[in-house]
Coordinates of C-alpha atoms and ligand atoms in Angstrom, one line a residue:
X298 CA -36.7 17.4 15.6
X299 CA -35.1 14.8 17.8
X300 CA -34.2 15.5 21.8
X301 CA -30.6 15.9 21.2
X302 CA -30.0 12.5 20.2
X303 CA -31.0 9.0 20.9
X304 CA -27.4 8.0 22.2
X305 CA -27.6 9.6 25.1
X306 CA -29.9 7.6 27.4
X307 CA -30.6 10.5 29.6
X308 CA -30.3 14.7 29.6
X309 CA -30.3 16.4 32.5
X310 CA -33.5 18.6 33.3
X311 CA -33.5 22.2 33.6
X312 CA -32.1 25.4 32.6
X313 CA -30.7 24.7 28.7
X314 CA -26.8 24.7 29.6
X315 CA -24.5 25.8 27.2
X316 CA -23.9 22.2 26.1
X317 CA -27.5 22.2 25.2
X318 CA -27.7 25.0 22.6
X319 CA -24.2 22.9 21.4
X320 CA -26.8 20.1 20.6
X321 CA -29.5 22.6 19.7
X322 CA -27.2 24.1 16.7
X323 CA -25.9 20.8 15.6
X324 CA -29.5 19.6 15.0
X325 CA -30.8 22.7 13.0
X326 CA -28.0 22.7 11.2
X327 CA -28.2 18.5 10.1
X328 CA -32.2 20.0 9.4
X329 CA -30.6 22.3 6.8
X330 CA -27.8 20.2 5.3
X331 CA -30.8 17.7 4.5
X332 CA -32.7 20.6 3.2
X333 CA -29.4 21.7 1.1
X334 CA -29.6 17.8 -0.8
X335 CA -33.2 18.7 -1.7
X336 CA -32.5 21.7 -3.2
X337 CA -29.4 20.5 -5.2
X338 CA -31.3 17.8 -6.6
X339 CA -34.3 20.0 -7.7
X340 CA -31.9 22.3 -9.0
X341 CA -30.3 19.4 -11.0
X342 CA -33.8 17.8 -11.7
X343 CA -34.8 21.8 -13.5
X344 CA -31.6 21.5 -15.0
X345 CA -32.1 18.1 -16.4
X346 CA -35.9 18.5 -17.5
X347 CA -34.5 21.8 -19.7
X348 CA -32.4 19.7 -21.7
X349 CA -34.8 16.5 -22.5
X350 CA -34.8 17.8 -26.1
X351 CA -31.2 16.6 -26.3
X352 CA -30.5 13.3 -24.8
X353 CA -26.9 13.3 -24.5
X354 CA -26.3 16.8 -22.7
X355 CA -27.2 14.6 -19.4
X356 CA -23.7 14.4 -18.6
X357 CA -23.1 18.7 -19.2
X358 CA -26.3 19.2 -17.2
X359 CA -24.4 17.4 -14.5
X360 CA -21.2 19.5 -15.1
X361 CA -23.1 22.3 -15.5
X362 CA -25.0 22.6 -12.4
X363 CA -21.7 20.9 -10.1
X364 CA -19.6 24.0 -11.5
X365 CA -23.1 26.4 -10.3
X366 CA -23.4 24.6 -6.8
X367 CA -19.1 25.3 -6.6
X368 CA -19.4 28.6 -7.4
X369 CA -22.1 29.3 -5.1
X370 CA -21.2 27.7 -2.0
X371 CA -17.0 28.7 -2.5
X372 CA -16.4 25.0 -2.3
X373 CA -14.3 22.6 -4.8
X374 CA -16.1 20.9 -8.1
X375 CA -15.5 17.7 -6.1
X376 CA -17.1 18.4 -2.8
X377 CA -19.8 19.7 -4.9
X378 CA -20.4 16.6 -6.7
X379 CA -20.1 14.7 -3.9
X380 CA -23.1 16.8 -2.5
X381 CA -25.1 16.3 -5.8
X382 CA -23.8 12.4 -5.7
X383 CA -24.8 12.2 -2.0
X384 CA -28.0 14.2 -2.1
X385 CA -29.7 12.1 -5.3
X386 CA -29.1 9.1 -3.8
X387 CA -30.3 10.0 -0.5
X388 CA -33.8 11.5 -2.2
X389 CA -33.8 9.2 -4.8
X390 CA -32.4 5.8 -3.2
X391 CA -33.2 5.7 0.0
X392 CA -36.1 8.7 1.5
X393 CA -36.4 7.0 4.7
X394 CA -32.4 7.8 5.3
X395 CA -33.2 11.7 3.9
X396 CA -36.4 11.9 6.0
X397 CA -34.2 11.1 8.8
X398 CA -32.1 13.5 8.4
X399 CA -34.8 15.8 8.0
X400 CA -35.6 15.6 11.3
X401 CA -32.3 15.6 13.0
X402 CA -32.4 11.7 13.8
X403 CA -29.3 10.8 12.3
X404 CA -26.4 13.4 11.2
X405 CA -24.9 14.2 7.6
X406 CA -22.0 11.9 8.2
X407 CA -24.4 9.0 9.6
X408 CA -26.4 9.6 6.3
X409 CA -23.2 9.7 4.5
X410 CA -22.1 6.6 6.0
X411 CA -25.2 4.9 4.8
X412 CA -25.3 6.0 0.9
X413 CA -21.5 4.9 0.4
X414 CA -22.2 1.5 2.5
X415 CA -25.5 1.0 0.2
X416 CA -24.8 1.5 -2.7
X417 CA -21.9 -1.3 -2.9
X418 CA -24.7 -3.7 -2.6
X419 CA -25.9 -4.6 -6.5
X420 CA -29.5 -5.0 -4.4
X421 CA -31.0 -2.8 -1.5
X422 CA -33.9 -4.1 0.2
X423 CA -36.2 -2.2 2.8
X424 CA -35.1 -4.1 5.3
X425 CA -31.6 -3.4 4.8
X426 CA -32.0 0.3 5.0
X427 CA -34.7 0.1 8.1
X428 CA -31.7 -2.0 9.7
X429 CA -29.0 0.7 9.5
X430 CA -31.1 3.4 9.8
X431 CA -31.9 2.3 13.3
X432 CA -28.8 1.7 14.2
X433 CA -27.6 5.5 12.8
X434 CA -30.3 6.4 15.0
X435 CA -28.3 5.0 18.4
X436 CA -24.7 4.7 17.3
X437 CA -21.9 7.2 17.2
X438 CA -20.1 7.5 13.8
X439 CA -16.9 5.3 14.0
X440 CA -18.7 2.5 15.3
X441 CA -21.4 3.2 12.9
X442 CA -19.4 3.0 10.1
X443 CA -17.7 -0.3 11.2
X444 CA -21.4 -2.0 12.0
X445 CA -22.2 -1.2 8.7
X446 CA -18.9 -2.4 6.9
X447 CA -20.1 -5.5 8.9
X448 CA -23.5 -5.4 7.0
X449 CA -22.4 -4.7 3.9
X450 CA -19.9 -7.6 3.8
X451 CA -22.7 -10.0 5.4
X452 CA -24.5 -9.4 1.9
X453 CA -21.6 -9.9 -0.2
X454 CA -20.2 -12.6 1.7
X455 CA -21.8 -15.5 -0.8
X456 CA -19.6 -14.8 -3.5
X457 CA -16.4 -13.5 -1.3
X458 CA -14.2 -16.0 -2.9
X459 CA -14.9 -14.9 -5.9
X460 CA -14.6 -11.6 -5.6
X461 CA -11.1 -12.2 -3.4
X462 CA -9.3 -13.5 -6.5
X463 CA -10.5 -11.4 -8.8
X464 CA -9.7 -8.6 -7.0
X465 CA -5.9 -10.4 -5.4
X466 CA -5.6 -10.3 -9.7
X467 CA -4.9 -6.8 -9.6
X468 CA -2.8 -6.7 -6.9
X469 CA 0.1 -3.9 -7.3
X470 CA 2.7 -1.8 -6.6
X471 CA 3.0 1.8 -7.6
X472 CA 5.0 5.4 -7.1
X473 CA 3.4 8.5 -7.9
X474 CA 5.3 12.3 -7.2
X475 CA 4.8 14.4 -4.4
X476 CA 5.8 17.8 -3.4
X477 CA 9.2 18.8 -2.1
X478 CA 11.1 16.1 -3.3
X479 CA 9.0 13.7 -1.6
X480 CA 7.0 10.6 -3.5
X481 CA 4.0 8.0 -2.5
X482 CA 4.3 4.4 -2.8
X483 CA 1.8 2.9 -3.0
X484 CA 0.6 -1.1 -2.9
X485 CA -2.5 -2.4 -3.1
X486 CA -2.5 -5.9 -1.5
X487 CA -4.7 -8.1 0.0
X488 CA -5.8 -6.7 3.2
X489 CA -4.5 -9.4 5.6
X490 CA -1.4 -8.8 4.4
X491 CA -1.6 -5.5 4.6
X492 CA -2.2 -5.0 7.6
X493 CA 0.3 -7.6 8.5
X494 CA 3.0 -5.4 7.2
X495 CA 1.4 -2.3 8.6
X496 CA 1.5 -3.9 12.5
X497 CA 5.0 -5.2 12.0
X498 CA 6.2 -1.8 10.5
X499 CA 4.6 -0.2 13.8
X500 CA 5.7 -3.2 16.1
X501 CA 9.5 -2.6 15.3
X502 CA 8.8 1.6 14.9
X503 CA 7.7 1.0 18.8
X504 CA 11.2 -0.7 19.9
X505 CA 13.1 2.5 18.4
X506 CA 13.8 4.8 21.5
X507 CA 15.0 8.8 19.9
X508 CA 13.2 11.5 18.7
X509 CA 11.4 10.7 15.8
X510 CA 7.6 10.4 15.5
X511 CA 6.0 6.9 15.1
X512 CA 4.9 8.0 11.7
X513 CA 8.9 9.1 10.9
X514 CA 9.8 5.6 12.2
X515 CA 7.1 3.6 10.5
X516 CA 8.6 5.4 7.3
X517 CA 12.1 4.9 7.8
X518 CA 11.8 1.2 8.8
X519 CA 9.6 0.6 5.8
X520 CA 12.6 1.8 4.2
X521 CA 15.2 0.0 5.7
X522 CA 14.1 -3.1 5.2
X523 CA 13.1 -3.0 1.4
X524 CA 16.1 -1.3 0.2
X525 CA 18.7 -3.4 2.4
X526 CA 16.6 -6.4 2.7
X527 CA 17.5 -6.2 6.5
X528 CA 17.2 -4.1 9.8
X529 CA 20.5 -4.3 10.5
X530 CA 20.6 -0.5 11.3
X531 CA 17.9 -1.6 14.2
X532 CA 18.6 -3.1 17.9
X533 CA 19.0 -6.7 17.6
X534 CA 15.6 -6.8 20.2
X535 CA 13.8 -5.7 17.0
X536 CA 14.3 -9.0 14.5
X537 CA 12.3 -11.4 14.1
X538 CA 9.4 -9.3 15.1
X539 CA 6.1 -10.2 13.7
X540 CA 2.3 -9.1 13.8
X541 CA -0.4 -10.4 15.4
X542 CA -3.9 -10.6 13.9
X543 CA -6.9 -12.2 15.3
X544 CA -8.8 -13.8 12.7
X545 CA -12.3 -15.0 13.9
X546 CA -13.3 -18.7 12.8
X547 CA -17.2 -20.0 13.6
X548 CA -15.7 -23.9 14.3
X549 CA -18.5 -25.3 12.2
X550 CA -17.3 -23.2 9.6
X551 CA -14.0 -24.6 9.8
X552 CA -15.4 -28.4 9.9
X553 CA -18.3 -28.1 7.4
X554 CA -17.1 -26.0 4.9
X555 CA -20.2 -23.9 5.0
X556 CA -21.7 -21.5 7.8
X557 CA -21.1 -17.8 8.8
X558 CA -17.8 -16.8 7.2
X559 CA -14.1 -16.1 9.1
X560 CA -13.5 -12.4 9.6
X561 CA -9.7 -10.7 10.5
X562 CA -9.9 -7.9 12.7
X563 CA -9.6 -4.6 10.6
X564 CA -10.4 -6.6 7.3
X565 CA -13.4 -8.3 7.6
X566 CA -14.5 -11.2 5.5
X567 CA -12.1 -13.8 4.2
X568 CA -12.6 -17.0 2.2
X569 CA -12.4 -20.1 4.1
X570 CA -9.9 -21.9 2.1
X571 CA -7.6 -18.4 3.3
X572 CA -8.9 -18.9 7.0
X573 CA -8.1 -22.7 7.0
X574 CA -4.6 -21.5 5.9
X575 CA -4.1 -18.9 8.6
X576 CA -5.5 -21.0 11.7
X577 CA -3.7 -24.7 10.4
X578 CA 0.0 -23.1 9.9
X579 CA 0.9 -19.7 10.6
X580 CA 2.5 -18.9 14.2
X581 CA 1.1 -15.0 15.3
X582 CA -1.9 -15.8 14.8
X583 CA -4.8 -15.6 18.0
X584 CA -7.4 -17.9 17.0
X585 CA -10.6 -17.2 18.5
X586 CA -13.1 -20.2 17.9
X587 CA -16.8 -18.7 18.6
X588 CA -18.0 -22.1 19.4
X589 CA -17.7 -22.3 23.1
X590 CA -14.4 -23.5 24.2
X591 CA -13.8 -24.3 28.2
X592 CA -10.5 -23.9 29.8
X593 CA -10.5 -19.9 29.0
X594 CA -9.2 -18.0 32.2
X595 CA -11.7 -15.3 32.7
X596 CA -10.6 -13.9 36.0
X597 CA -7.9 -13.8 38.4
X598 CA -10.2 -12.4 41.2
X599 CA -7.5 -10.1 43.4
X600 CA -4.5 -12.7 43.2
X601 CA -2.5 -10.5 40.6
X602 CA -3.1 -6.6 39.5
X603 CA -1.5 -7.3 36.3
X604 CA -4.0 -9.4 34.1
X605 CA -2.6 -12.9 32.5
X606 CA -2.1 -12.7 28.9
X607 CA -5.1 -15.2 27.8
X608 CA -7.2 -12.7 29.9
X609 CA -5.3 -9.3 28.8
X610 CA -6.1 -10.7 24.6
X611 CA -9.6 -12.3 25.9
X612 CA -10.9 -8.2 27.0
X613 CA -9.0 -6.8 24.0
X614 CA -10.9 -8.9 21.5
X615 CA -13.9 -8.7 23.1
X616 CA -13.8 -4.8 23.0
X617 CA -12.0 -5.0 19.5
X618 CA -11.4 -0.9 19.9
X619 CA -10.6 1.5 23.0
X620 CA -14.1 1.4 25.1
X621 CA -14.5 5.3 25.0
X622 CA -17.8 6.9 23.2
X623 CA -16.8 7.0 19.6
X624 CA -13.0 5.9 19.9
X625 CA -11.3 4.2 17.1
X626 CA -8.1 2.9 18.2
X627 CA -7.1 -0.7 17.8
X628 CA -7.1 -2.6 21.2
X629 CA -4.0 -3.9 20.9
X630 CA -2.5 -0.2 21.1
X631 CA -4.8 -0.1 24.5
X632 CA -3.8 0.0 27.8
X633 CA -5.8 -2.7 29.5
X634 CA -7.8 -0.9 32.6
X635 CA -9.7 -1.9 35.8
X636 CA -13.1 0.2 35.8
X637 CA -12.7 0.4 39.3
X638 CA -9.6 1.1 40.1
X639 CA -7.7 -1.8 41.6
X640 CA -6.9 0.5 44.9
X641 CA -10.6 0.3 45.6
X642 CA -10.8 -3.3 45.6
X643 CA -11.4 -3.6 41.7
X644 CA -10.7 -7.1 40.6
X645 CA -8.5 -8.3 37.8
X646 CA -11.3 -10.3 35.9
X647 CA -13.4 -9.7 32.3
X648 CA -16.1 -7.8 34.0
X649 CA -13.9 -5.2 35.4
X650 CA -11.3 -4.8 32.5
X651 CA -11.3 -3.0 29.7
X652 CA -9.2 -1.5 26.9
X653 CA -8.7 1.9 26.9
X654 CA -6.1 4.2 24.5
X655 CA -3.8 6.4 26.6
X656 CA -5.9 9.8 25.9
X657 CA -8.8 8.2 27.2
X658 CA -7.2 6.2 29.9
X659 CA -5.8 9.6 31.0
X660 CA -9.3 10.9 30.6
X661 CA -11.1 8.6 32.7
X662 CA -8.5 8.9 35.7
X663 CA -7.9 12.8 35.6
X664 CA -11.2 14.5 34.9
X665 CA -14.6 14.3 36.1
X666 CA -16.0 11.6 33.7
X667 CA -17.8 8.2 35.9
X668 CA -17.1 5.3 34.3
X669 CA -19.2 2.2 35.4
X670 CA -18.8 -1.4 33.9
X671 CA -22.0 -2.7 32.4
X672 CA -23.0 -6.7 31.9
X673 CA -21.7 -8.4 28.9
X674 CA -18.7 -6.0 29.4
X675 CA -20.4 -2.7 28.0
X676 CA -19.1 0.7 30.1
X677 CA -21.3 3.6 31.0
X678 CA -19.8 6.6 30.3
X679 CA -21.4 10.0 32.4
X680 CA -20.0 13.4 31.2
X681 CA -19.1 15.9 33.5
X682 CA -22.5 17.9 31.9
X683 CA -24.7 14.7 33.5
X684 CA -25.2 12.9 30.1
X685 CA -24.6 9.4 29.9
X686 CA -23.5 7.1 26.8
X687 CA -23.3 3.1 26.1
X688 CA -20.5 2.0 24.9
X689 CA -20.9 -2.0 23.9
X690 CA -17.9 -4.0 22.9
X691 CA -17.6 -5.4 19.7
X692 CA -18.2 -9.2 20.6
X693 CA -19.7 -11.4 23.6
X694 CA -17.6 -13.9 25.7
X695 CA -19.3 -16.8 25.3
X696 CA -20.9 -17.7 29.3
X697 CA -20.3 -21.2 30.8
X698 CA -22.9 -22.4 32.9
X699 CA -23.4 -25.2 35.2
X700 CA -27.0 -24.9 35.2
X701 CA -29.2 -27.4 33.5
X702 CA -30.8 -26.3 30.4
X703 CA -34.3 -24.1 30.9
X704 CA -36.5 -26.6 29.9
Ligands
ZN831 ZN1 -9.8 6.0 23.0

């Protein structure tokens, strides 16, 4: 078994504190859940080898034995099969993931994470699964899952263009009942798109000051504006409102035709003839060029609290998501903070800024969590139990130096 886990860069000595036997529980029971996907897939295996007489009962056996494992364990048919789709894959596929988990060095939903990301590849090489694994081994869960998003579309980013307009082909639109008198409508769009209608919906929900959630508002505005074709029920402050998304664009990409391919924040991968689209005409659009540009303002020193809005989007982009352990949410939901705090001399510049959502902004300033900016604008995060974590952002600011090359 693992010390508690190789995220945390250092445990306190001494007395096991109650936070310890926290740790302590979580491990033995990852140790069993890895134990459980044996046994489910020797139990299957028995099942399976029973039967060979009769090829076709393969696909009863498996009905068989997920109704057995339901029954047993009180859960649904579904979660069972997920456990029997989930555990043969992790024995079968990839050993070096279930051996992991065996000993407590990555957790169900870091295995989890890695058998769904996997197995959309049409080929898995060693490599590949030595790659994740050690990541899994250092990386909390939401990032974890993104990185690996990241890896998976690296290796299906030769035929993304492809694969776009076939899949933009079935592009719908569809309403399916509820309960209650309610329905789902549903669309399944290209994901730029998506989430440009998904960050306007929320931008306009934001300007709406009464009672109703954000969710409510989201809803209703949705609403409003497909069924009247208008917001004319909304503040006039509200039109014209539209979404900004960053889409990343390696410049020799852009020139060449060829290199690493543009990503959209959220989305991931796009083809270039999309990318060239988005950066030539749209307006809303943040375009980041990862060759190194001059002329970027990176800090303001003590001249202004409030950070300029080239620096403000330069932090947010860098962090992509709030810079708590784990934390999901969007920058541009984030409150941009000074790590130390600008009434002890912090300064407004990209090493001391850093996107933070409110419950963790809250967090930092009311409670007895230390936060300490890190080079290449990572934090350090120390609990109030004495353990520390590494949060990196998402992407490096390119440096500028006037230093002659090291040669
Ligand atoms: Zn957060």
């Amino acid at each position: 078994m693992s010390s508690p886990s190789p995220y945390v860069d250092e445990v306190p000595e001494g007395i096991p504190t109650t936070l310890d036997w926290v740790v302590l529980s979580a491990d033995m029971a990852t140790i069993h859940a890895a134990q459980r996907y044996a046994c489910i897939v020797e139990l299957w295996d028995d099942a399976i080898r029973a039967v060979t007489r009769d090829e076709g009962a393969s696909v009863l056996v498996e009905r068989s034995v997920r109704l057995e494992v339901a029954s047993a364990l009180r859960i649904s048919e579904h979660a069972a099969g997920r456990l029997m789709g989930v555990g043969r894959a992790l024995v079968k596929r990839y050993p070096a993931v279930w051996e992991a988990m065996s000993h407590a060095d990555i957790t169900d939903t870091h295995a989890t994470i890695i058998v769904d990301g996997l197995d959309e590849l049409e080929i898995v090489r060693d490599e590949l699964v030595s790659e994740v694994l050690a990541l899994a081994e250092e990386m909390p869960t939401g990032p974890f899952r993104r990185a690996v998003r990241c890896i998976v579309d690296r290796e299906r980013e030769a035929t993304i263009a492809k694969r776009h307009a076939d899949a933009v082909a079935h592009r719908r639109v569809r309403v399916e009942p509820g309960v209650d008198g309610m329905a789902w409508l549903t669309a399944h769009l290209p994901a730029v798109e998506a989430h440009a209608i998904h960050g306007r919906l929320t931008a306009i929900a934001k300007t709406l000051d009464d009672e109703r959630s954000l969710d409510q508002k989201r809803a209703d505005v949705f609403g409003d504006l497909l069924i009247d074709g208008e917001t004319a029920s909304l503040p006039n402050t509200v039109r014209g409102i539209r979404p900004t998304v960053t889409v990343t664009v390696p410049a020799l990409t852009l020139l060449n035709g060829d290199g690493p391919a543009a990503h959209v924040d959220g989305v991931g991968p796009i083809p270039l003839d999309r990318a060239r689209e988005l950066c030539g005409a749209a307006s809303g659009w943040m375009r980041v060029l990862t060759h190194p540009e001059t002329g970027v303002v990176l800090s303001v020193g003590r001249e202004h609290y409030r950070p300029p809005a080239d620096l403000r989007r330069l932090v947010a982009w860098r962090a992509a998501r709030c810079m708590a352990p784990g934390c999901g949410i969007p920058a541009d939901r984030c409150d941009i903070d000074h790590t130390v705090d600008w009434h002890h001399g912090g300064h407004t510049d990209a090493t001391n800024l850093a996107p933070l959502c409110r419950g963790h902004h809250t967090l930092k300033h009311h409670t007895d969590w230390q936060v300490t900016a890190k080079p290449g604008g990572a934090l350090e995060w120390t609990s109030p139990a004495g353990r520390i974590y590494l949060v990196k952002p998402e992407r490096r600011i390119p440096q500028f130096t006037t230093d002659p090359p090291p040669f």
